[in-house]
Amino acid sequence: MEQPELELNKKVGITLSVIVICAVVFTIVFAERKAPVAAANAGTAANAQAAANNQNSASNSSVQSSGVTTTGPASETNAGGMMSSGMPPADMPKSPMMYAYKNGTYSATGSYMSPGGEDQISVTLTLKNDTITDVSVTPAAGDRTSERYQNRFISGYKQYVIGKNIADVQLTAVSGSSLTPIGFNDALAQIKAQAKA
Amino acid sequence: MDQSSQETRFDFDAIGTRWRIVLHPKFDRPQKARLLYAIKARIELFDKAYSRFREDSLVTKMSRETGVFELPSDAEPMLSLYLELYRRTGGLVTPLVGNLLSDAGYDARYSLRQKKELEVPPSWDEALDYKQPLLTIKRPVLLDFGAAGKGYLVDLVARVLELNDIQEYYIDAGGDILHKSKRPIRVGLEDPINTKQVLGVCMLGTGAIAGSAHNRRAWQNFTHIMNPKTLVSPTDIAAIWVTAETAMLADALATCLFFVPPHTLAPAYDFEYLIVRSDRSFERSAGFPGEIFTQSSALE
């Protein structure tokens, strides 16, 4: 009695499995053919969803201005990378409605637990046409260890200054370190002379 | 300010630095001379009270004796700001650093040589008791008003101009600038490693900008900015600029930012800042007016 039932079960099982596998394969093949459009839509939707998720799930963050809560480096690649898949080439001018994010400056402060206690880190970034044009990350570390790590994190996302010749820049005035007192310069010169001798 | 036919200009040295004042309208020679006299007299009055570099100053007198001294009536805004900042920076910004700076070499004679073992300055309460106009010196201490003094003096000179019905002016005291006019001016931000270059341009409307950097006043291992707790000069920051409504505030906060992060001051004061570190990275407040030159400047 057992053996025939088992045989039948086996056959049913195998058949069902094959049907399921075929269905899966067909779905994949079918989906891939339509991939470009579907993925782009999925990408846009996922991006928007992720943004919404960021905003909702960032329970420890206080957003200082209306906008997207970002995590600095990740958003930099997202803003450029995700949006460019399936969208028109980057150099084609976009109408304002095609940008995912409103231009503006956004700030957020995130809290986290460190071995030394609760710490905070603030991120301010400026978005223009879906590109981050300025980013500033400020540590608010409570203890020195956190501050060290925060500074390491921050220094990875900094921009660096370069100098331009004064003659090439139209200026009314220049502000810098206070010009040294004449006496100070004299003293410095004397000391340098002494040091040589 | 660009119609040079309509403006009056003064260039002179005072309190150890170069001053330039530009104002409207164009005055005739006697008026110009009277105004310059009034400006220089105001500067002299300030210097005689607050300079630690003069033998005849009140500050020098207070460094040698204990007792109760009467401060000039203009002391209040400056002393009360110093007290606030002393508290907010945990004592890192303090007027009680005169002896430290002097011992390290930045003394009245600019000997630029460390003379003796450096000591941590006393706390405010250990040495002073302040109730305008009286300052009680409990133990002799050399006060240094370098952090905010020059900026405050610029504000006071502006007051002289306004008392003379001058409504548009530009006062530049060694890079600390107070500007009042309808149109903004372009202020280059001097690159501390190459003073023939600027690393940005600040668009200054009506208000002040103060710049602080170590590059000029440096000797041995020190600069004119010293940490009163560690007794060394901070090295991680190369230059700081602050814009604020008054030159005194801009000047004071620029010094503070060598020691404390901007967010500890932002709740109490209205200012914008740019901090350039020794590794050439920078940090700016969102509202700092102007353009910073970076490798990716093309984005602007």
CSV table of C-alpha atoms in Angstrom, one decimal:
chain,number,residue,atom,x,y,z
A,1,MET,CA,0.0,0.0,0.0
A,2,GLU,CA,2.8,2.4,0.9
A,3,GLN,CA,4.9,2.0,-2.2
A,4,PRO,CA,2.4,3.0,-4.8
A,5,GLU,CA,1.4,6.1,-2.7
A,6,LEU,CA,5.0,7.0,-2.4
A,7,GLU,CA,5.5,6.5,-6.1
A,8,LEU,CA,2.6,8.8,-6.8
A,9,ASN,CA,3.7,11.4,-4.4
A,10,LYS,CA,7.1,11.4,-5.9
A,11,LYS,CA,5.8,11.9,-9.4
A,12,VAL,CA,3.5,14.7,-8.3
A,13,GLY,CA,6.3,16.3,-6.4
A,14,ILE,CA,8.7,16.2,-9.3
A,15,THR,CA,6.1,17.5,-11.7
A,16,LEU,CA,5.2,20.3,-9.5
A,17,SER,CA,8.8,21.2,-9.1
A,18,VAL,CA,9.4,21.2,-12.7
A,19,ILE,CA,6.4,23.4,-13.3
A,20,VAL,CA,7.6,25.8,-10.7
A,21,ILE,CA,11.1,25.9,-12.0
A,22,CYS,CA,9.9,26.6,-15.5
A,23,ALA,CA,7.6,29.3,-14.3
A,24,VAL,CA,10.6,31.0,-12.5
A,25,VAL,CA,12.8,30.7,-15.6
A,26,PHE,CA,10.2,32.1,-17.9
A,27,THR,CA,9.6,35.0,-15.5
A,28,ILE,CA,13.3,35.8,-15.4
A,29,VAL,CA,13.7,35.6,-19.1
A,30,PHE,CA,10.5,37.6,-19.7
A,31,ALA,CA,11.5,40.2,-17.1
A,32,GLU,CA,15.0,40.6,-18.5
A,33,ARG,CA,13.8,41.5,-21.9
A,34,LYS,CA,11.9,44.4,-20.5
A,35,ALA,CA,14.8,45.2,-18.1
A,36,PRO,CA,15.9,48.7,-19.2
A,37,VAL,CA,12.6,50.4,-18.6
A,38,ALA,CA,11.6,48.3,-15.6
A,39,ALA,CA,14.9,48.7,-13.8
A,40,ALA,CA,14.9,52.4,-14.3
A,41,ASN,CA,11.5,52.7,-12.9
A,42,ALA,CA,12.4,50.4,-10.1
A,43,GLY,CA,15.6,52.4,-9.6
A,44,THR,CA,13.6,55.7,-9.3
A,45,ALA,CA,11.1,54.1,-7.1
A,46,ALA,CA,13.7,52.5,-5.0
A,47,ASN,CA,15.6,55.7,-4.7
A,48,ALA,CA,12.5,57.6,-3.6
A,49,GLN,CA,11.6,54.8,-1.2
A,50,ALA,CA,15.1,54.7,0.2
A,51,ALA,CA,14.9,58.4,0.7
A,52,ALA,CA,11.6,58.1,2.5
A,53,ASN,CA,13.0,55.2,4.5
A,54,ASN,CA,16.0,57.3,5.5
A,55,GLN,CA,13.8,60.1,6.7
A,56,ASN,CA,11.5,57.8,8.6
A,57,SER,CA,13.9,55.4,10.1
A,58,ALA,CA,16.5,58.0,11.1
A,59,SER,CA,14.9,58.2,14.5
A,60,ASN,CA,18.0,59.5,16.1
A,61,SER,CA,18.5,62.3,13.6
A,62,SER,CA,17.1,65.8,13.8
A,63,VAL,CA,16.6,67.3,10.3
A,64,GLN,CA,17.2,71.0,10.5
A,65,SER,CA,15.6,71.9,7.3
A,66,SER,CA,13.0,70.3,5.2
A,67,GLY,CA,14.8,67.9,2.9
A,68,VAL,CA,16.4,64.6,2.7
A,69,THR,CA,18.3,63.1,5.6
A,70,THR,CA,21.6,62.0,4.1
A,71,THR,CA,24.5,60.0,5.2
A,72,GLY,CA,27.1,62.0,3.4
A,73,PRO,CA,29.3,59.7,1.3
A,74,ALA,CA,26.6,57.2,0.4
A,75,SER,CA,24.3,59.9,-0.9
A,76,GLU,CA,27.0,61.3,-3.0
A,77,THR,CA,27.2,58.2,-5.1
A,78,ASN,CA,23.5,57.6,-5.0
A,79,ALA,CA,22.7,61.1,-6.3
A,80,GLY,CA,25.0,60.6,-9.2
A,81,GLY,CA,24.9,56.8,-9.8
A,82,MET,CA,21.4,55.7,-9.2
A,83,MET,CA,19.8,58.5,-11.0
A,84,SER,CA,21.9,58.1,-14.1
A,85,SER,CA,20.9,54.5,-14.7
A,86,GLY,CA,18.1,54.5,-17.2
A,87,MET,CA,17.9,58.3,-17.4
A,88,PRO,CA,19.0,60.4,-20.4
A,89,PRO,CA,22.7,61.1,-20.7
A,90,ALA,CA,24.1,63.4,-18.0
A,91,ASP,CA,25.1,66.1,-20.5
A,92,MET,CA,21.5,66.5,-21.9
A,93,PRO,CA,19.9,69.5,-20.1
A,94,LYS,CA,17.2,68.3,-17.8
A,95,SER,CA,14.1,70.2,-16.9
A,96,PRO,CA,13.8,71.1,-13.2
A,97,MET,CA,11.1,68.5,-12.7
A,98,MET,CA,13.4,65.7,-13.7
A,99,TYR,CA,15.8,66.2,-10.7
A,100,ALA,CA,15.2,63.9,-7.8
A,101,TYR,CA,16.1,66.5,-5.1
A,102,LYS,CA,15.3,70.1,-4.7
A,103,ASN,CA,18.3,72.4,-4.8
A,104,GLY,CA,19.3,73.8,-1.5
A,105,THR,CA,21.4,73.3,1.6
A,106,TYR,CA,20.4,70.5,4.0
A,107,SER,CA,21.6,69.7,7.5
A,108,ALA,CA,21.1,66.8,9.8
A,109,THR,CA,22.6,65.7,13.0
A,110,GLY,CA,22.9,62.1,13.7
A,111,SER,CA,23.3,60.5,17.1
A,112,TYR,CA,25.1,57.2,17.8
A,113,MET,CA,26.3,55.3,20.7
A,114,SER,CA,30.0,55.0,21.1
A,115,PRO,CA,31.9,53.2,23.9
A,116,GLY,CA,32.3,56.6,25.4
A,117,GLY,CA,28.6,57.4,25.4
A,118,GLU,CA,26.3,59.1,23.0
A,119,ASP,CA,28.0,61.1,20.3
A,120,GLN,CA,26.7,63.3,17.5
A,121,ILE,CA,27.9,64.2,14.1
A,122,SER,CA,26.4,66.9,11.9
A,123,VAL,CA,26.3,66.9,8.1
A,124,THR,CA,25.5,69.9,6.0
A,125,LEU,CA,25.5,69.6,2.3
A,126,THR,CA,24.4,71.7,-0.7
A,127,LEU,CA,22.6,70.1,-3.6
A,128,LYS,CA,22.5,71.7,-7.0
A,129,ASN,CA,21.0,69.8,-9.9
A,130,ASP,CA,21.3,66.5,-8.1
A,131,THR,CA,25.0,67.0,-7.4
A,132,ILE,CA,26.6,67.7,-4.1
A,133,THR,CA,28.5,70.9,-4.6
A,134,ASP,CA,29.5,71.4,-1.0
A,135,VAL,CA,29.7,69.1,2.0
A,136,SER,CA,30.6,69.9,5.6
A,137,VAL,CA,30.8,67.4,8.3
A,138,THR,CA,31.2,68.6,11.9
A,139,PRO,CA,32.1,66.4,14.8
A,140,ALA,CA,30.3,66.9,18.0
A,141,ALA,CA,32.2,64.2,19.8
A,142,GLY,CA,31.9,64.0,23.5
A,143,ASP,CA,35.2,62.4,24.1
A,144,ARG,CA,38.6,62.5,22.5
A,145,THR,CA,38.5,59.0,21.0
A,146,SER,CA,35.3,59.6,19.2
A,147,GLU,CA,36.6,63.0,18.0
A,148,ARG,CA,39.7,61.3,16.5
A,149,TYR,CA,37.6,58.8,14.6
A,150,GLN,CA,35.1,61.4,13.5
A,151,ASN,CA,38.0,63.6,12.3
A,152,ARG,CA,39.3,60.7,10.3
A,153,PHE,CA,35.9,60.1,8.8
A,154,ILE,CA,35.5,63.8,8.0
A,155,SER,CA,38.9,64.2,6.4
A,156,GLY,CA,38.0,61.6,3.9
A,157,TYR,CA,35.2,63.8,2.6
A,158,LYS,CA,36.8,67.2,2.6
A,159,GLN,CA,37.6,69.4,-0.3
A,160,TYR,CA,40.9,71.1,-0.5
A,161,VAL,CA,41.7,74.8,-1.2
A,162,ILE,CA,43.9,76.0,-3.9
A,163,GLY,CA,45.4,79.5,-4.3
A,164,LYS,CA,44.9,81.9,-7.2
A,165,ASN,CA,47.2,84.9,-7.9
A,166,ILE,CA,45.8,88.1,-6.5
A,167,ALA,CA,46.5,89.8,-9.8
A,168,ASP,CA,44.1,87.3,-11.5
A,169,VAL,CA,41.2,87.9,-9.1
A,170,GLN,CA,39.2,91.0,-9.0
A,171,LEU,CA,39.4,92.2,-5.4
A,172,THR,CA,38.6,95.3,-3.4
A,173,ALA,CA,40.7,94.2,-0.4
A,174,VAL,CA,42.5,91.3,1.1
A,175,SER,CA,42.0,89.8,4.5
A,176,GLY,CA,44.5,87.6,6.1
A,177,SER,CA,46.7,87.3,9.2
A,178,SER,CA,47.3,90.7,10.6
A,179,LEU,CA,50.3,92.4,9.2
A,180,THR,CA,53.1,92.1,11.7
A,181,PRO,CA,54.2,95.1,13.6
A,182,ILE,CA,57.2,96.7,12.1
A,183,GLY,CA,59.2,96.0,15.3
A,184,PHE,CA,58.3,92.3,15.1
A,185,ASN,CA,59.6,92.0,11.6
A,186,ASP,CA,62.8,93.7,12.6
A,187,ALA,CA,63.2,91.4,15.5
A,188,LEU,CA,62.7,88.4,13.3
A,189,ALA,CA,65.3,89.6,10.9
A,190,GLN,CA,67.8,90.1,13.6
A,191,ILE,CA,67.2,86.7,15.0
A,192,LYS,CA,67.6,85.1,11.7
A,193,ALA,CA,70.8,86.9,11.2
A,194,GLN,CA,72.1,85.8,14.6
A,195,ALA,CA,71.0,82.2,13.8
A,196,LYS,CA,73.2,82.2,10.7
A,197,ALA,CA,76.3,83.4,12.5
B,1,MET,CA,33.6,102.8,-3.2
B,2,ASP,CA,34.8,102.6,-6.8
B,3,GLN,CA,34.1,106.3,-7.6
B,4,SER,CA,37.4,107.4,-6.4
B,5,SER,CA,36.6,111.0,-7.2
B,6,GLN,CA,33.8,110.9,-4.6
B,7,GLU,CA,35.8,109.3,-1.8
B,8,THR,CA,38.2,110.2,0.9
B,9,ARG,CA,41.0,107.8,1.7
B,10,PHE,CA,43.4,107.5,4.7
B,11,ASP,CA,46.4,105.2,4.9
B,12,PHE,CA,48.4,105.1,8.1
B,13,ASP,CA,50.1,102.9,10.7
B,14,ALA,CA,48.7,102.5,14.2
B,15,ILE,CA,48.7,99.9,17.0
B,16,GLY,CA,51.4,98.1,15.1
B,17,THR,CA,49.5,97.5,11.9
B,18,ARG,CA,48.5,99.2,8.7
B,19,TRP,CA,45.2,100.9,8.5
B,20,ARG,CA,43.2,101.9,5.4
B,21,ILE,CA,40.0,103.9,5.7
B,22,VAL,CA,37.9,104.8,2.7
B,23,LEU,CA,34.7,106.8,2.9
B,24,HIS,CA,32.2,109.0,1.1
B,25,PRO,CA,32.1,111.8,0.4
B,26,LYS,CA,35.3,113.4,-0.7
B,27,PHE,CA,36.3,115.9,1.9
B,28,ASP,CA,38.4,119.0,1.4
B,29,ARG,CA,41.9,119.1,2.9
B,30,PRO,CA,41.0,120.8,6.2
B,31,GLN,CA,38.1,118.5,6.8
B,32,LYS,CA,40.2,115.5,6.0
B,33,ALA,CA,42.9,116.6,8.4
B,34,ARG,CA,40.4,117.2,11.2
B,35,LEU,CA,38.8,113.8,10.6
B,36,LEU,CA,42.2,112.0,10.6
B,37,TYR,CA,43.1,113.7,13.8
B,38,ALA,CA,39.8,112.5,15.4
B,39,ILE,CA,40.4,109.0,14.2
B,40,LYS,CA,44.0,108.9,15.5
B,41,ALA,CA,43.1,110.4,18.8
B,42,ARG,CA,40.5,107.7,19.3
B,43,ILE,CA,43.0,105.0,18.5
B,44,GLU,CA,45.6,106.5,20.9
B,45,LEU,CA,43.0,106.7,23.7
B,46,PHE,CA,42.3,103.0,23.2
B,47,ASP,CA,45.9,102.0,22.9
B,48,LYS,CA,46.9,103.9,26.0
B,49,ALA,CA,44.5,101.9,28.1
B,50,TYR,CA,44.6,98.4,26.6
B,51,SER,CA,48.0,97.8,25.0
B,52,ARG,CA,50.4,95.6,26.8
B,53,PHE,CA,53.2,96.8,24.6
B,54,ARG,CA,53.4,100.3,26.1
B,55,GLU,CA,55.2,101.2,29.3
B,56,ASP,CA,52.6,104.0,30.0
B,57,SER,CA,49.4,101.9,29.6
B,58,LEU,CA,46.9,101.0,32.1
B,59,VAL,CA,47.4,97.3,31.3
B,60,THR,CA,51.1,97.5,32.0
B,61,LYS,CA,50.3,99.3,35.3
B,62,MET,CA,47.9,96.5,36.3
B,63,SER,CA,50.5,93.9,35.6
B,64,ARG,CA,52.7,95.2,38.3
B,65,GLU,CA,50.3,95.9,41.2
B,66,THR,CA,47.2,94.5,42.8
B,67,GLY,CA,44.4,96.8,43.6
B,68,VAL,CA,41.2,98.3,42.2
B,69,PHE,CA,41.4,100.1,38.9
B,70,GLU,CA,38.9,102.2,37.0
B,71,LEU,CA,38.5,101.2,33.4
B,72,PRO,CA,37.5,103.6,30.7
B,73,SER,CA,33.8,103.7,29.8
B,74,ASP,CA,34.4,101.8,26.6
B,75,ALA,CA,35.6,98.7,28.4
B,76,GLU,CA,32.3,97.2,29.1
B,77,PRO,CA,31.4,95.6,25.7
B,78,MET,CA,34.9,94.2,25.4
B,79,LEU,CA,35.3,92.8,28.9
B,80,SER,CA,31.8,91.3,29.0
B,81,LEU,CA,32.4,89.6,25.7
B,82,TYR,CA,35.7,88.2,27.0
B,83,LEU,CA,34.0,86.9,30.1
B,84,GLU,CA,31.3,85.2,28.0
B,85,LEU,CA,33.9,83.6,25.7
B,86,TYR,CA,36.0,82.6,28.6
B,87,ARG,CA,33.1,80.6,29.9
B,88,ARG,CA,32.0,79.2,26.6
B,89,THR,CA,35.5,78.0,25.6
B,90,GLY,CA,36.2,76.5,29.0
B,91,GLY,CA,39.0,79.1,29.6
B,92,LEU,CA,40.8,78.4,26.3
B,93,VAL,CA,40.2,82.0,25.2
B,94,THR,CA,41.2,84.3,27.9
B,95,PRO,CA,42.6,87.8,28.4
B,96,LEU,CA,44.9,86.4,31.0
B,97,VAL,CA,47.5,85.1,28.5
B,98,GLY,CA,49.7,88.2,28.5
B,99,ASN,CA,52.4,86.7,30.7
B,100,LEU,CA,52.4,83.4,28.8
B,101,LEU,CA,52.8,85.2,25.4
B,102,SER,CA,55.5,87.4,26.9
B,103,ASP,CA,57.4,84.6,28.5
B,104,ALA,CA,57.3,82.7,25.2
B,105,GLY,CA,58.9,85.7,23.5
B,106,TYR,CA,56.1,87.8,22.3
B,107,ASP,CA,56.8,90.6,24.7
B,108,ALA,CA,56.8,94.4,24.5
B,109,ARG,CA,60.3,94.4,23.1
B,110,TYR,CA,59.6,91.5,20.6
B,111,SER,CA,62.5,89.6,22.0
B,112,LEU,CA,61.0,86.5,20.3
B,113,ARG,CA,62.9,84.2,22.6
B,114,GLN,CA,61.4,82.1,25.4
B,115,LYS,CA,62.7,83.6,28.6
B,116,LYS,CA,61.6,81.2,31.2
B,117,GLU,CA,59.5,78.1,32.0
B,118,LEU,CA,56.0,78.7,30.8
B,119,GLU,CA,53.2,78.7,33.3
B,120,VAL,CA,49.5,78.1,32.9
B,121,PRO,CA,47.7,81.4,33.4
B,122,PRO,CA,45.5,81.9,36.4
B,123,SER,CA,41.7,81.4,36.1
B,124,TRP,CA,39.6,84.5,35.7
B,125,ASP,CA,38.3,84.3,39.3
B,126,GLU,CA,41.8,83.7,40.7
B,127,ALA,CA,43.1,87.0,39.3
B,128,LEU,CA,40.2,89.3,38.5
B,129,ASP,CA,37.0,90.7,39.7
B,130,TYR,CA,35.2,92.8,37.2
B,131,LYS,CA,32.2,95.1,37.7
B,132,GLN,CA,32.2,98.0,35.3
B,133,PRO,CA,33.9,100.4,35.6
B,134,LEU,CA,36.0,98.7,38.3
B,135,LEU,CA,38.5,95.9,37.7
B,136,THR,CA,40.0,94.4,40.8
B,137,ILE,CA,43.4,92.8,40.3
B,138,LYS,CA,43.9,90.2,42.9
B,139,ARG,CA,47.3,89.1,41.7
B,140,PRO,CA,49.4,90.9,39.2
B,141,VAL,CA,48.7,89.7,35.7
B,142,LEU,CA,49.5,90.9,32.3
B,143,LEU,CA,46.3,91.2,30.3
B,144,ASP,CA,46.3,90.7,26.6
B,145,PHE,CA,43.3,91.9,24.5
B,146,GLY,CA,44.7,90.7,21.2
B,147,ALA,CA,41.8,88.3,20.5
B,148,ALA,CA,39.1,91.1,20.3
B,149,GLY,CA,40.8,94.4,20.9
B,150,LYS,CA,41.7,95.3,17.3
B,151,GLY,CA,38.2,94.4,16.1
B,152,TYR,CA,36.7,96.5,18.9
B,153,LEU,CA,38.9,99.4,18.0
B,154,VAL,CA,37.7,99.2,14.4
B,155,ASP,CA,34.1,99.4,15.6
B,156,LEU,CA,35.0,102.4,17.8
B,157,VAL,CA,36.6,104.2,14.8
B,158,ALA,CA,33.5,103.5,12.9
B,159,ARG,CA,31.6,105.3,15.6
B,160,VAL,CA,33.8,108.3,15.1
B,161,LEU,CA,32.9,108.3,11.4
B,162,GLU,CA,29.2,108.1,12.1
B,163,LEU,CA,29.4,110.9,14.6
B,164,ASN,CA,30.7,112.9,11.7
B,165,ASP,CA,27.7,112.0,9.6
B,166,ILE,CA,29.6,109.5,7.5
B,167,GLN,CA,27.2,106.7,6.4
B,168,GLU,CA,29.3,104.8,4.0
B,169,TYR,CA,32.8,103.6,4.9
B,170,TYR,CA,35.4,100.8,4.8
B,171,ILE,CA,37.8,100.4,7.6
B,172,ASP,CA,40.7,97.9,7.3
B,173,ALA,CA,43.0,97.4,10.2
B,174,GLY,CA,45.6,94.8,9.1
B,175,GLY,CA,43.0,92.6,7.5
B,176,ASP,CA,40.2,93.0,10.0
B,177,ILE,CA,37.6,94.8,7.9
B,178,LEU,CA,34.4,96.7,8.8
B,179,HIS,CA,32.3,97.7,5.8
B,180,LYS,CA,29.2,99.8,5.5
B,181,SER,CA,27.7,100.5,2.1
B,182,LYS,CA,24.9,99.6,-0.2
B,183,ARG,CA,27.0,97.4,-2.4
B,184,PRO,CA,29.2,94.5,-1.3
B,185,ILE,CA,32.9,94.5,-1.8
B,186,ARG,CA,35.1,91.6,-2.8
B,187,VAL,CA,37.5,90.6,-0.1
B,188,GLY,CA,40.2,88.2,-1.1
B,189,LEU,CA,41.1,85.5,1.5
B,190,GLU,CA,44.9,85.5,1.8
B,191,ASP,CA,46.5,82.2,1.4
B,192,PRO,CA,48.7,81.7,4.4
B,193,ILE,CA,51.3,79.7,2.6
B,194,ASN,CA,51.6,82.1,-0.3
B,195,THR,CA,50.6,85.7,0.5
B,196,LYS,CA,50.6,86.6,-3.2
B,197,GLN,CA,47.6,84.4,-3.6
B,198,VAL,CA,44.1,84.2,-2.3
B,199,LEU,CA,42.2,81.0,-1.7
B,200,GLY,CA,38.8,82.5,-2.0
B,201,VAL,CA,36.7,85.7,-2.3
B,202,CYS,CA,34.3,86.8,0.4
B,203,MET,CA,31.4,89.0,-0.7
B,204,LEU,CA,31.2,91.4,2.2
B,205,GLY,CA,28.0,93.6,2.4
B,206,THR,CA,27.5,95.7,5.5
B,207,GLY,CA,29.3,93.9,8.3
B,208,ALA,CA,32.8,92.7,9.3
B,209,ILE,CA,35.3,90.1,8.4
B,210,ALA,CA,38.2,89.1,10.5
B,211,GLY,CA,41.0,86.8,9.4
B,212,SER,CA,43.4,85.0,11.7
B,213,ALA,CA,46.4,83.0,10.8
B,214,HIS,CA,49.8,82.1,12.2
B,215,ASN,CA,51.9,82.7,9.2
B,216,ARG,CA,53.3,86.2,10.1
B,217,ARG,CA,53.6,86.2,13.8
B,218,ALA,CA,55.6,83.1,14.3
B,219,TRP,CA,58.9,82.4,16.0
B,220,GLN,CA,60.7,79.4,17.4
B,221,ASN,CA,57.9,76.9,18.2
B,222,PHE,CA,55.3,79.5,18.9
B,223,THR,CA,52.8,81.8,17.2
B,224,HIS,CA,50.8,84.6,18.7
B,225,ILE,CA,48.0,82.1,19.3
B,226,MET,CA,48.8,79.9,22.3
B,227,ASN,CA,46.7,77.4,24.2
B,228,PRO,CA,46.7,78.4,27.8
B,229,LYS,CA,46.3,74.8,29.0
B,230,THR,CA,48.8,73.0,26.9
B,231,LEU,CA,51.1,75.9,26.6
B,232,VAL,CA,51.7,75.3,22.9
B,233,SER,CA,50.4,76.9,19.7
B,234,PRO,CA,47.8,74.9,17.9
B,235,THR,CA,49.1,73.6,14.6
B,236,ASP,CA,46.2,71.8,13.0
B,237,ILE,CA,44.5,75.0,11.6
B,238,ALA,CA,46.2,77.3,9.2
B,239,ALA,CA,43.7,80.2,8.9
B,240,ILE,CA,40.3,81.2,10.0
B,241,TRP,CA,37.9,83.8,8.7
B,242,VAL,CA,34.7,84.9,10.4
B,243,THR,CA,32.0,87.3,9.2
B,244,ALA,CA,29.7,88.9,11.8
B,245,GLU,CA,27.9,92.2,12.3
B,246,THR,CA,30.7,93.8,14.3
B,247,ALA,CA,34.4,93.7,13.9
B,248,MET,CA,34.8,92.9,17.6
B,249,LEU,CA,32.7,89.8,17.4
B,250,ALA,CA,34.3,88.6,14.1
B,251,ASP,CA,37.8,89.1,15.6
B,252,ALA,CA,37.0,87.3,18.9
B,253,LEU,CA,35.3,84.4,17.2
B,254,ALA,CA,38.1,83.9,14.8
B,255,THR,CA,40.4,83.3,17.7
B,256,CYS,CA,37.9,81.1,19.5
B,257,LEU,CA,37.7,78.8,16.4
B,258,PHE,CA,41.3,77.9,16.9
B,259,PHE,CA,40.3,76.2,20.1
B,260,VAL,CA,36.6,75.2,20.0
B,261,PRO,CA,34.4,73.8,17.2
B,262,PRO,CA,31.9,76.2,15.6
B,263,HIS,CA,28.9,74.4,16.9
B,264,THR,CA,29.8,75.4,20.5
B,265,LEU,CA,29.5,79.1,19.5
B,266,ALA,CA,26.8,79.0,16.9
B,267,PRO,CA,23.8,78.9,19.4
B,268,ALA,CA,25.0,82.1,21.0
B,269,TYR,CA,26.3,84.3,18.2
B,270,ASP,CA,25.3,85.1,14.6
B,271,PHE,CA,28.3,84.5,12.4
B,272,GLU,CA,29.7,82.6,9.4
B,273,TYR,CA,33.1,81.1,9.2
B,274,LEU,CA,35.7,79.5,7.0
B,275,ILE,CA,38.4,77.2,8.6
B,276,VAL,CA,41.4,76.2,6.5
B,277,ARG,CA,43.4,73.4,8.1
B,278,SER,CA,47.1,72.8,7.7
B,279,ASP,CA,46.4,69.9,5.3
B,280,ARG,CA,44.6,72.4,3.0
B,281,SER,CA,41.2,70.9,3.7
B,282,PHE,CA,38.5,73.4,4.7
B,283,GLU,CA,35.2,73.7,6.4
B,284,ARG,CA,32.8,76.5,5.9
B,285,SER,CA,29.5,77.4,7.4
B,286,ALA,CA,26.6,77.1,5.0
B,287,GLY,CA,26.1,80.8,4.9
B,288,PHE,CA,29.7,81.9,4.5
B,289,PRO,CA,29.4,84.5,1.7
B,290,GLY,CA,31.6,83.9,-1.2
B,291,GLU,CA,33.6,81.4,-3.2
B,292,ILE,CA,36.4,79.2,-2.1
B,293,PHE,CA,38.8,78.0,-4.7
B,294,THR,CA,39.1,74.3,-4.8
B,295,GLN,CA,40.2,71.7,-7.3
B,296,SER,CA,36.6,71.3,-8.3
B,297,SER,CA,35.8,75.0,-8.6
B,298,ALA,CA,34.4,74.2,-12.0
B,299,LEU,CA,31.2,73.2,-10.3
B,300,GLU,CA,30.2,76.7,-9.4
